[in-house]
Amino acid sequence: MAAGNPFAIALELILERDPVLMGIVSLSLQVSLSAVLIALVLALPFGAALAMFRFPGRGLLVTLLNALMGLPPVVAGLMVYLMLSRAGPLGSWGLLFTPTAMVIAQTLLVFPIIASLSRQVVEDLWEEYREQLQSLGCSRLRAIPTLLWDARFSLVTGVLAGFGRASAEVGAVLIVGGNIDGVTRVMTTAIALETSKGNLPLALGLGIVLLLLVALVNAAAYLLGESARRRLG
Amino acid sequence: MSSRLYVGALLALALTTPLQAEDRHITVASTTSTEQSGLFGHIIPQFREATGINVRVVAVGTGQAFAIARAGDADILFVHDTAGEEEFVAEGYGKERRKVMYNDFVIIGPSGDPAGIAGAESAVDAMTRIAEAEAVFVSRGDDSGTHRAELRLWDDAGIAPDRGWYRELGSGMGPTLNTAAGMDAYVVADRASWLSFDNRQDLTLLFEGDDVLFNPYASVRINPERHPHVKHDLAAKWHDWLVSEEGQGAIAEFTIDGEQVFFPSAD
Amino acid sequence: MNDMTMARGLLPLQLENVTFRHRNQLLLRDITLQFGVSGRTVIMGPNGAGKSLLMRLCHGLLRPTSGHVRWARGDALSNDVRRRQAMVFQRPVLLRRSALANIRHALALHGVPRSQRTGMAMDALERFGLVALASRPARVLSGGEQQRLALARAWALRPEILFLDEPTSALDPAAVKAVEDAVTAFQGLGIRIVMSTHDMGQARRIADDVVFLLGGRLREHTSATAFFESPRTAEAAAFIRGALIW
């Protein structure tokens, strides 16, 4: 497998279903999907509240959130590393170099994307629904779940963007996970490792597998969204 | 809807937890050269067989390995920088340092060898020839054991490398070799990384065998007084196993393409 | 809150010197007006007279710049008081979900227990001939169907008063008929009707009394017969004749 065509290697990796690779793939998915799910739970209400309520410093918060969409993964990783290190404030939790630490770091990367998008979408939808909802005696707070649910198709895009960022990044998981064989090694860190071993065809083959994986998740979300959209207008 | 999401998130957390459930393990802060050569992949299963303890290796540059150990984020160190290790012990972070094995550094360069180092009399002579020819040289520049060894060579030769031909990367051994291959540059590498490196292109081993290229690896235990939470008992088993007859044998029988890579050196 | 006292208590509605200013433009000035406990009031006047604005102020969607909107009890701007009313807009705003879910959502906002929502919503859909469309996405219904759904939503809520803001201006004749029949049905339940239109025939068919607005001022408030037979102001007379006034 050391030399050869990366596409052939990717195909071989998939067909062989090598248990080590399967472990890496499943950990990648678990870490990134968990991060997206947790970010979703936190970012939806946060973004919606930011859209619905006016308070001092709101503009600053919106700008900050938009800027954080560009937070370099290495910096996010470093921040989490310093928090979770034994020398850091949460050191006693003993989470450094575990998948949980990787989930936390990726959550940090995904949160601003979903929060920013949900703020925008909810703000636009509130503009459209405001009179009708107020007429029904709906408070701004009570309107949040209604608006989020009605914005669900637009939000899927944000969730996919978040998943893309999480599954593509290597900087954060490398620092907080340590790329430990069988424990915290995911697709991107495995690719980085094979690259540094000079095993470029295998690295690229893994890259192709990762790309297929992300494409698969996106296609599933797209099909789901399209069929729902057709049903619900 | 939100309640459903929260349940989902909890479920997701639950899914990741079993990965951490395995309880008898230690975390070793080590160097890329040992990890990437495949040495750990060879000896760790034997250690696990003998003791039931799992070993998790965080492979980074030696400088970062020391930093991780200083912060108490690893249970034991396995590195190759004698001066740094002694300092680590002297500062009170390390408790016991034991020599485990050695290999050597080698000087790699383009097969055309524009600086003519293949015929050099010593490593210092080779470095001097590179500087005089102003041939492109890439340095890891990441405060790793290999980087520190390279800097000692320049120092011994009395040369302050010049930006014109000296490229400091700040990368691990692998990326540095990749870069050297791309630039047809000279580079100092540890033999294990070189042997396990696939993307050589026009690079070849040009100089080896000088005593100053000696590259010893040691295991250093963390001081329990400094970091009481560290798994000292399990780490001690690993420490002792490495220098035991069994551990030393495992190291000696590890080869790349039939070539022995590390040589046991326990006292 | 005591439902019975609230149910008894909302009407009459009293507007005292209500003025509304937006971006330095005086859009409604000094309106004093009472809506009695029953009947059908039609608000008339040319475009820009302030008909929609007046209804939004009554419904508590807007706050007057000066003056007061007083219900017999409760604060006009509170959600509790608004839940005793309903409003059907010129262009219905429907949520991105099924017709049934739209009504269920409104019932949920009104505190109807979950177990009763579907039954009540289906009753309302049935009343407006929409049962076959219950599971269809509300947004893909035709204009007439959407307006009927908005009416069914209001129906399910059993308000004390229903505001309708030019509810038929974008509809074809058959759909207009359905809306007018609905208004009669609401009236039959004892629900107070306040509706704006600039369809003269519709006003004649529906109105018990007429509020005539022009340029943000109240020009006449009188019985429908009096308004159409012998308008007091020259502008109202011209408006009824179909002349262009502003």
XYZ file of C-alpha atoms in Angstrom, chain A residues 125 128-140 142 145-147 149-153 230-233, chain C residues 56 59 61 79 82-83 85-87 89 93-98 105-106 108-110 137-140 153 157:
54
model
C -38.160 35.337 9.744
C -41.982 38.323 8.279
C -43.927 36.725 11.160
C -43.876 39.502 13.753
C -47.363 40.949 13.281
C -49.068 37.584 12.961
C -47.325 36.112 15.990
C -47.957 39.194 18.096
C -51.579 39.079 16.988
C -51.719 35.539 18.363
C -50.428 36.846 21.674
C -46.973 35.313 21.267
C -44.155 36.827 23.322
C -40.681 37.246 21.843
C -42.145 32.094 23.026
C -38.937 27.891 19.110
C -41.547 28.738 16.463
C -39.040 30.710 14.405
C -38.584 25.365 13.648
C -39.780 27.350 10.651
C -36.163 28.222 9.786
C -35.116 24.575 9.907
C -34.295 24.258 6.215
C -41.204 19.587 -1.224
C -43.668 18.323 1.350
C -43.868 21.523 3.360
C -43.298 24.299 0.844
C -53.273 47.752 14.330
C -55.302 45.313 18.165
C -49.720 45.764 17.452
C -50.430 39.578 25.062
C -54.505 40.326 22.404
C -55.294 36.645 22.884
C -58.881 39.110 19.862
C -57.935 37.868 16.421
C -56.828 39.540 13.242
C -54.454 40.288 7.435
C -48.961 35.045 7.217
C -48.804 31.271 7.541
C -46.084 29.248 9.170
C -43.930 26.852 7.163
C -45.832 23.774 8.265
C -49.086 21.999 7.474
C -49.672 26.275 16.850
C -52.124 29.155 17.394
C -50.851 26.235 21.718
C -50.091 29.941 22.026
C -53.536 30.373 23.526
C -48.085 22.612 3.652
C -49.859 25.898 4.280
C -47.485 27.797 2.029
C -48.390 25.907 -1.133
C -57.247 29.814 12.599
C -59.416 30.803 18.764
